[in-house]
PDB file of C-alpha atoms in Angstrom:
ATOM      1  CA  MET A  77     -31.663  11.389  50.747  1.00  0.00           C
ATOM      2  CA  GLU A  78     -33.196   8.407  48.975  1.00  0.00           C
ATOM      3  CA  ASN A  79     -31.133   6.414  46.500  1.00  0.00           C
ATOM      4  CA  TYR A  80     -33.564   6.933  43.624  1.00  0.00           C
ATOM      5  CA  LEU A  81     -33.200  10.715  43.997  1.00  0.00           C
ATOM      6  CA  ILE A  82     -29.417  10.436  43.876  1.00  0.00           C
ATOM      7  CA  TRP A  83     -29.633   8.338  40.683  1.00  0.00           C
ATOM      8  CA  LEU A  84     -32.126  10.791  39.194  1.00  0.00           C
ATOM      9  CA  ILE A  85     -29.950  13.828  39.967  1.00  0.00           C
ATOM     10  CA  LEU A  86     -26.842  12.072  38.651  1.00  0.00           C
ATOM     11  CA  GLY A  87     -28.676  11.145  35.448  1.00  0.00           C
ATOM     12  CA  LEU A  88     -29.888  14.709  34.934  1.00  0.00           C
ATOM     13  CA  VAL A  89     -26.403  16.117  35.519  1.00  0.00           C
ATOM     14  CA  LEU A  90     -24.946  13.658  32.992  1.00  0.00           C
ATOM     15  CA  LEU A  91     -27.704  14.561  30.534  1.00  0.00           C
ATOM     16  CA  GLY A  92     -26.805  18.236  30.895  1.00  0.00           C
ATOM     17  CA  VAL A  93     -23.130  17.482  30.300  1.00  0.00           C
ATOM     18  CA  GLU A  94     -24.113  15.378  27.273  1.00  0.00           C
ATOM     19  CA  MET A  95     -26.060  18.275  25.830  1.00  0.00           C
ATOM     20  CA  MET A  96     -23.022  20.525  26.247  1.00  0.00           C
ATOM     21  CA  ILE A  97     -20.395  18.264  24.628  1.00  0.00           C
ATOM     22  CA  GLY A  98     -22.503  16.302  22.120  1.00  0.00           C
ATOM     23  CA  SER A  99     -21.029  12.837  22.668  1.00  0.00           C
ATOM     24  CA  ILE A 100     -23.494   9.985  22.397  1.00  0.00           C
ATOM     25  CA  TYR A 101     -21.527   7.890  24.892  1.00  0.00           C
ATOM     26  CA  LEU A 102     -22.781   9.803  27.910  1.00  0.00           C
ATOM     27  CA  LEU A 103     -26.324   8.831  26.925  1.00  0.00           C
ATOM     28  CA  ALA A 104     -25.398   5.274  27.875  1.00  0.00           C
ATOM     29  CA  LEU A 105     -24.500   6.474  31.369  1.00  0.00           C
ATOM     30  CA  VAL A 106     -27.735   8.461  31.546  1.00  0.00           C
ATOM     31  CA  GLY A 107     -29.638   5.295  30.627  1.00  0.00           C
ATOM     32  CA  GLY A 108     -27.790   3.366  33.333  1.00  0.00           C
ATOM     33  CA  CYS A 109     -28.683   6.020  35.917  1.00  0.00           C
ATOM     34  CA  ALA A 110     -32.327   5.971  34.806  1.00  0.00           C
ATOM     35  CA  ILE A 111     -32.596   2.187  35.157  1.00  0.00           C
ATOM     36  CA  ALA A 112     -30.806   2.318  38.514  1.00  0.00           C
ATOM     37  CA  CYS A 113     -33.293   4.994  39.602  1.00  0.00           C
ATOM     38  CA  VAL A 114     -36.182   2.669  38.746  1.00  0.00           C
ATOM     39  CA  PHE A 115     -34.552  -0.229  40.607  1.00  0.00           C
ATOM     40  CA  ALA A 116     -33.873   2.025  43.618  1.00  0.00           C
ATOM     41  CA  PHE A 117     -37.507   3.136  43.612  1.00  0.00           C
ATOM     42  CA  MET A 118     -38.544  -0.542  43.686  1.00  0.00           C
ATOM     43  CA  GLY A 119     -36.432  -0.997  46.808  1.00  0.00           C
ATOM     44  CA  THR A 120     -33.585  -3.211  45.601  1.00  0.00           C
ATOM     45  CA  SER A 121     -30.181  -3.121  47.277  1.00  0.00           C
ATOM     46  CA  PHE A 122     -27.562  -0.555  46.326  1.00  0.00           C
ATOM     47  CA  THR A 123     -25.304  -3.297  44.963  1.00  0.00           C
ATOM     48  CA  THR A 124     -28.061  -4.445  42.604  1.00  0.00           C
ATOM     49  CA  GLN A 125     -28.658  -0.867  41.495  1.00  0.00           C
ATOM     50  CA  CYS A 126     -24.971  -0.390  40.678  1.00  0.00           C
ATOM     51  CA  ILE A 127     -24.744  -3.711  38.813  1.00  0.00           C
ATOM     52  CA  VAL A 128     -27.823  -2.923  36.727  1.00  0.00           C
ATOM     53  CA  ALA A 129     -26.530   0.594  35.999  1.00  0.00           C
ATOM     54  CA  ALA A 130     -23.168  -0.818  34.918  1.00  0.00           C
ATOM     55  CA  ILE A 131     -24.729  -3.455  32.644  1.00  0.00           C
ATOM     56  CA  VAL A 132     -26.983  -0.901  30.948  1.00  0.00           C
ATOM     57  CA  ALA A 133     -24.124   1.610  30.605  1.00  0.00           C
ATOM     58  CA  ILE A 134     -21.778  -0.977  29.071  1.00  0.00           C
ATOM     59  CA  ALA A 135     -24.468  -2.178  26.661  1.00  0.00           C
ATOM     60  CA  GLY A 136     -25.191   1.440  25.724  1.00  0.00           C
ATOM     61  CA  VAL A 137     -21.536   2.246  25.060  1.00  0.00           C
ATOM     62  CA  ILE A 138     -21.215  -0.836  22.847  1.00  0.00           C
ATOM     63  CA  ALA A 139     -24.407   0.116  20.978  1.00  0.00           C
ATOM     64  CA  ALA A 140     -23.153   3.690  20.514  1.00  0.00           C
ATOM     65  CA  PHE A 141     -19.810   2.422  19.212  1.00  0.00           C
ATOM     66  CA  VAL A 142     -21.495   0.109  16.691  1.00  0.00           C
ATOM     67  CA  PHE A 143     -23.894   2.878  15.638  1.00  0.00           C
ATOM     68  CA  ARG A 144     -21.068   5.357  15.014  1.00  0.00           C
ATOM     69  CA  ARG A 145     -19.011   2.787  13.113  1.00  0.00           C
ATOM     70  CA  ASN A 146     -21.972   1.976  10.848  1.00  0.00           C
ATOM     71  CA  ILE A 147     -22.587   5.662  10.176  1.00  0.00           C
ATOM     72  CA  ARG A 148     -18.931   6.112   9.134  1.00  0.00           C
ATOM     73  CA  LYS A 149     -19.174   3.148   6.749  1.00  0.00           C
ATOM     74  CA  LYS A 150     -22.255   4.617   5.075  1.00  0.00           C
ATOM     75  CA  LEU A 151     -20.555   7.976   4.483  1.00  0.00           C
ATOM     76  CA  THR A 152     -18.333   7.093   1.542  1.00  0.00           C
ATOM     77  CA  PRO A 153     -16.361   9.876  -0.159  1.00  0.00           C
ATOM     78  CA  ASN A 154     -19.000  10.086  -2.906  1.00  0.00           C
ATOM     79  CA  GLN A 155     -21.826  10.786  -0.454  1.00  0.00           C
ATOM     80  CA  ASP A 156     -20.355  13.265   1.987  1.00  0.00           C
ATOM     81  CA  CYS A 157     -21.062  16.971   2.111  1.00  0.00           C
ATOM     82  CA  ASP A 158     -17.668  17.904   0.647  1.00  0.00           C
ATOM     83  CA  ASN A 159     -18.596  16.458  -2.734  1.00  0.00           C
ATOM     84  CA  LEU A 160     -21.437  18.797  -3.728  1.00  0.00           C
ATOM     85  CA  ASP A 161     -19.702  19.729  -6.985  1.00  0.00           C
ATOM     86  CA  LYS A 162     -19.708  16.216  -8.447  1.00  0.00           C
ATOM     87  CA  GLY A 163     -21.583  16.084 -11.739  1.00  0.00           C
ATOM     88  CA  GLN A 164     -21.661  19.834 -12.358  1.00  0.00           C
ATOM     89  CA  ILE A 165     -21.045  20.907 -15.957  1.00  0.00           C
ATOM     90  CA  ILE A 166     -17.878  22.794 -16.949  1.00  0.00           C
ATOM     91  CA  ASN A 167     -17.090  24.302 -20.358  1.00  0.00           C
ATOM     92  CA  VAL A 168     -13.386  24.085 -21.234  1.00  0.00           C
ATOM     93  CA  GLU A 169     -12.578  26.750 -23.827  1.00  0.00           C
ATOM     94  CA  LYS A 170      -8.767  26.921 -23.834  1.00  0.00           C
ATOM     95  CA  ILE A 171      -6.062  24.428 -22.887  1.00  0.00           C
ATOM     96  CA  ASP A 172      -3.037  25.730 -20.947  1.00  0.00           C
ATOM     97  CA  SER A 173       0.575  24.755 -21.704  1.00  0.00           C
ATOM     98  CA  ASP A 174       0.679  22.282 -18.779  1.00  0.00           C
ATOM     99  CA  GLY A 175      -2.187  20.192 -20.204  1.00  0.00           C
ATOM    100  CA  GLY A 176      -4.778  21.609 -17.831  1.00  0.00           C
ATOM    101  CA  ALA A 177      -7.197  24.465 -18.279  1.00  0.00           C
ATOM    102  CA  THR A 178      -8.266  27.523 -16.341  1.00  0.00           C
ATOM    103  CA  VAL A 179     -12.065  27.510 -16.081  1.00  0.00           C
ATOM    104  CA  ASN A 180     -14.665  29.702 -14.426  1.00  0.00           C
ATOM    105  CA  TYR A 181     -16.741  27.866 -11.867  1.00  0.00           C
ATOM    106  CA  ARG A 182     -18.876  29.321  -9.085  1.00  0.00           C
ATOM    107  CA  GLY A 183     -17.583  32.820  -9.820  1.00  0.00           C
ATOM    108  CA  ALA A 184     -13.908  31.940  -9.473  1.00  0.00           C
ATOM    109  CA  GLN A 185     -11.004  30.729 -11.583  1.00  0.00           C
ATOM    110  CA  TRP A 186     -10.190  27.034 -11.116  1.00  0.00           C
ATOM    111  CA  LYS A 187      -7.433  24.872 -12.513  1.00  0.00           C
ATOM    112  CA  ALA A 188      -8.982  21.866 -14.251  1.00  0.00           C
ATOM    113  CA  TYR A 189      -7.463  18.558 -15.358  1.00  0.00           C
ATOM    114  CA  ALA A 190      -8.897  15.484 -17.070  1.00  0.00           C
ATOM    115  CA  SER A 191      -9.263  12.346 -14.975  1.00  0.00           C
ATOM    116  CA  GLU A 192      -7.996  10.216 -17.878  1.00  0.00           C
ATOM    117  CA  GLY A 193      -6.039  11.217 -20.919  1.00  0.00           C
ATOM    118  CA  PRO A 194      -5.375  14.735 -22.179  1.00  0.00           C
ATOM    119  CA  LEU A 195      -7.799  17.579 -21.612  1.00  0.00           C
ATOM    120  CA  GLU A 196      -9.464  18.925 -24.765  1.00  0.00           C
ATOM    121  CA  THR A 197     -11.895  21.771 -25.337  1.00  0.00           C
ATOM    122  CA  GLY A 198     -15.544  20.918 -24.810  1.00  0.00           C
ATOM    123  CA  ILE A 199     -18.122  20.144 -22.165  1.00  0.00           C
ATOM    124  CA  TYR A 200     -17.043  18.139 -19.101  1.00  0.00           C
ATOM    125  CA  HIS A 201     -18.551  17.020 -15.811  1.00  0.00           C
ATOM    126  CA  ILE A 202     -16.772  17.448 -12.494  1.00  0.00           C
ATOM    127  CA  GLU A 203     -15.670  14.070 -11.169  1.00  0.00           C
ATOM    128  CA  LYS A 204     -14.164  15.404  -7.945  1.00  0.00           C
ATOM    129  CA  VAL A 205     -12.516  18.417  -6.358  1.00  0.00           C
ATOM    130  CA  ASP A 206      -8.891  17.842  -5.388  1.00  0.00           C
ATOM    131  CA  GLY A 207      -7.892  20.802  -3.242  1.00  0.00           C
ATOM    132  CA  THR A 208      -8.015  23.767  -5.608  1.00  0.00           C
ATOM    133  CA  ARG A 209      -8.164  21.633  -8.754  1.00  0.00           C
ATOM    134  CA  LEU A 210     -11.172  20.265 -10.597  1.00  0.00           C
ATOM    135  CA  ILE A 211     -10.856  16.752 -11.955  1.00  0.00           C
ATOM    136  CA  LEU A 212     -13.064  16.490 -15.050  1.00  0.00           C
ATOM    137  CA  THR A 213     -14.556  13.628 -17.018  1.00  0.00           C
ATOM    138  CA  LYS A 214     -16.478  13.567 -20.323  1.00  0.00           C
TER     139      LYS A 214
END
């Protein structure tokens, strides 16, 4: 069997595994196999094919690492999907004995507290959700 076919089959197998597990790191190996396939088709030695595949795979893994790190930096706590309630309006009608309030929000009873100072009756905005508590701000 020709070397370029082996590289092609290996790349397709790795691509299938990548599609199953969803890690972007295997795409670097797929890219290395694809470049090695091209070099094998051009007739270079097997050593050259392996070196080129390794260089491309290493560069791809580094690029994937940098990409993932930059994505994590951009997802601050104020922009992630868990903070969909931020800015929603809450009406506080009665203050409980512990300084908080029990409010209705999204069809359920929530315990609400002010982010600064004591909680008073009135209209508030949700600053954040802390477990089962709403932290409110004026």
